[in-house]
Amino acid sequence: MKKVTRRVPPLRTAVRSDARRIHDLIEQNRQAGHLLPRQLSELTSHIDRFVVGVDGRGSIVACGELAPLSQTLAEIRSLVVSEKRRGQGLGRRIVDELRLRAKAAGFDDLCVFAHRPAYFAHMGFSIVPHTWLPEKISADCRMCPLFRRCDQFAMVADLDGVSDVRPTAQLHV
């Protein structure tokens, strides 16, 4: 039996025409209970904050957003890898790219709210009380229907140790 090898999807900054496909990818995972809903209009207005992985056919197979919460804190939002592409390191590559972008933009810390904290703990994020992130609470949590009943873990990574040097991995901007 011949082994099929897949080309590693390059990463690039999302463009306006990607918004619908990003929304569809997020929605598939929301229905599975992994993400909170996002409005297409919101994604479109913040499209330049997204990094996407694109396969050889031009399909978006992964995405993640770097959302500023304050002058010192940014959040990784809507990190999604399509089911067919999971386990190939694509999510980690997007997190690494968003971490580099956060550092380059001058943020001190990067946070994420996760259902599965072990995934992010392996990348240097630590679980913290939600109250340690008042910027997130005031920006998003207060309006969430799950406020005070949230089953996500608040996690933070310090960006001081992040090198400004980009790895030689493919990134198309």
Coordinates of C-alpha atoms in Angstrom, one line a residue:
M1 CA 0.0 0.0 0.0
K2 CA 1.4 3.4 -1.0
K3 CA 1.8 5.9 1.8
V4 CA 0.3 9.3 1.0
T5 CA 2.4 12.2 2.2
R6 CA 0.8 15.5 2.6
R7 CA 2.6 18.8 2.0
V8 CA 2.8 20.9 5.1
P9 CA 0.2 23.7 4.6
P10 CA 1.9 27.1 4.5
L11 CA 0.8 29.8 6.9
R12 CA -0.3 33.3 5.8
T13 CA -2.2 36.3 7.1
A14 CA -5.9 36.0 6.2
V15 CA -7.4 38.3 3.6
R16 CA -11.0 39.6 3.4
S17 CA -12.0 36.8 1.0
D18 CA -11.1 34.2 3.6
A19 CA -13.7 35.4 6.1
R20 CA -16.5 33.0 5.0
R21 CA -14.2 30.0 5.0
I22 CA -12.8 30.9 8.4
H23 CA -16.4 31.3 9.7
D24 CA -17.3 27.9 8.3
L25 CA -14.3 26.2 10.0
I26 CA -15.1 27.9 13.3
E27 CA -18.8 27.0 13.0
Q28 CA -18.0 23.3 12.4
N29 CA -16.0 23.2 15.6
R30 CA -18.6 25.3 17.5
Q31 CA -21.2 22.7 16.7
A32 CA -18.9 20.1 18.1
G33 CA -18.8 22.1 21.4
H34 CA -15.2 23.2 21.0
L35 CA -15.6 27.0 20.3
L36 CA -17.8 29.9 21.1
P37 CA -19.8 31.4 18.2
R38 CA -18.3 34.1 16.1
Q39 CA -20.2 36.4 13.7
L40 CA -19.1 36.7 10.1
S41 CA -19.2 40.5 10.3
E42 CA -16.8 40.4 13.3
L43 CA -14.4 38.0 11.5
T44 CA -14.5 40.2 8.4
S45 CA -13.7 43.4 10.4
H46 CA -10.7 41.7 12.1
I47 CA -9.5 39.5 9.3
D48 CA -6.0 40.8 9.3
R49 CA -5.6 39.5 12.9
F50 CA -6.0 35.9 11.6
V51 CA -3.3 33.5 10.5
V52 CA -4.5 30.7 8.3
G53 CA -3.1 27.4 7.0
V54 CA -3.9 26.7 3.4
D55 CA -3.6 23.3 1.6
G56 CA -2.5 22.7 -1.9
R57 CA -6.1 23.2 -3.2
G58 CA -6.4 26.6 -1.6
S59 CA -8.7 25.4 1.2
I60 CA -8.3 26.9 4.6
V61 CA -7.5 24.0 6.9
A62 CA -6.6 25.9 10.1
C63 CA -6.8 29.3 11.6
G64 CA -6.1 31.4 14.7
E65 CA -6.6 35.0 15.7
L66 CA -4.4 37.3 17.7
A67 CA -6.8 39.7 19.5
P68 CA -5.4 42.6 21.6
L69 CA -7.1 43.0 24.9
S70 CA -4.9 45.8 26.3
Q71 CA -1.6 47.4 25.6
T72 CA 0.2 44.5 27.4
L73 CA -2.1 41.5 26.8
A74 CA -3.3 39.8 23.7
E75 CA -5.4 36.6 23.3
I76 CA -5.3 33.7 20.9
R77 CA -8.9 33.2 19.7
S78 CA -10.6 30.7 17.4
L79 CA -7.7 28.3 17.0
V80 CA -9.0 25.6 14.8
V81 CA -7.5 22.8 12.7
S82 CA -9.8 20.8 10.4
E83 CA -10.3 17.2 11.5
K84 CA -8.4 15.8 8.6
R85 CA -5.3 17.9 9.4
R86 CA -5.1 17.3 13.2
G87 CA -2.1 15.7 14.6
Q88 CA 0.3 17.2 12.1
G89 CA 1.6 20.1 14.2
L90 CA -0.4 22.7 12.4
G91 CA -2.1 24.1 15.5
R92 CA 1.3 24.5 17.2
R93 CA 2.7 26.3 14.2
I94 CA -0.2 28.8 14.3
V95 CA 0.3 29.3 18.0
D96 CA 4.0 29.9 17.5
E97 CA 3.3 32.4 14.7
L98 CA 0.8 34.2 16.8
R99 CA 3.2 34.3 19.7
L100 CA 5.9 35.8 17.5
R101 CA 3.4 38.4 16.2
A102 CA 2.3 39.3 19.8
K103 CA 5.9 39.8 20.8
A104 CA 6.7 41.9 17.7
A105 CA 3.6 44.0 18.5
G106 CA 5.0 44.8 22.0
F107 CA 2.6 42.7 24.1
D108 CA 4.0 41.3 27.4
D109 CA 1.6 38.4 27.8
L110 CA -0.5 36.1 25.7
C111 CA -3.6 34.4 27.0
V112 CA -6.0 31.7 25.7
F113 CA -9.2 30.3 27.1
A114 CA -9.2 26.5 26.4
H115 CA -11.4 23.5 27.0
R116 CA -8.3 21.3 26.9
P117 CA -5.5 23.0 28.8
A118 CA -2.9 20.3 28.3
Y119 CA -2.5 21.2 24.7
F120 CA -1.5 24.8 25.6
A121 CA 0.5 23.8 28.7
H122 CA 2.9 21.9 26.5
M123 CA 3.5 25.2 24.7
G124 CA 4.4 27.1 27.9
F125 CA 0.9 28.4 29.0
S126 CA 0.0 28.2 32.6
I127 CA -3.5 28.0 34.1
V128 CA -4.5 31.1 36.0
P129 CA -7.7 32.2 37.7
H130 CA -10.1 34.0 35.3
T131 CA -10.0 37.1 37.6
W132 CA -6.3 37.5 36.6
L133 CA -7.5 38.6 33.2
P134 CA -9.9 41.5 33.9
E135 CA -9.3 42.8 30.3
K136 CA -10.9 39.6 28.9
I137 CA -13.7 39.6 31.4
S138 CA -14.7 43.2 30.5
A139 CA -14.2 42.7 26.8
D140 CA -16.0 39.4 26.3
C141 CA -17.0 37.4 29.3
R142 CA -19.6 39.7 30.8
M143 CA -21.7 39.3 27.6
C144 CA -21.2 35.6 27.3
P145 CA -24.3 33.4 28.1
L146 CA -21.8 31.1 30.1
F147 CA -20.5 33.9 32.3
R148 CA -19.8 32.6 35.8
R149 CA -20.5 29.1 34.4
C150 CA -17.5 29.0 32.1
D151 CA -15.9 25.6 31.6
Q152 CA -12.9 27.0 29.8
F153 CA -9.5 27.3 31.5
A154 CA -7.8 30.7 31.5
M155 CA -4.2 30.3 30.5
V156 CA -1.3 32.8 30.2
A157 CA 2.2 32.7 28.6
D158 CA 4.9 35.4 29.3
L159 CA 6.3 36.6 26.0
D160 CA 9.7 37.7 27.6
G161 CA 11.3 34.5 26.6
V162 CA 10.1 34.6 23.0
S163 CA 12.8 35.1 20.4
D164 CA 12.2 37.7 17.8
V165 CA 13.8 35.4 15.2
R166 CA 11.4 33.7 12.9
P167 CA 11.9 30.0 12.3
T168 CA 12.7 29.0 8.7
A169 CA 9.2 27.5 8.4
Q170 CA 7.0 28.8 5.5
L171 CA 5.0 31.9 6.2
H172 CA 3.4 33.7 3.3
V173 CA 2.1 37.2 4.0

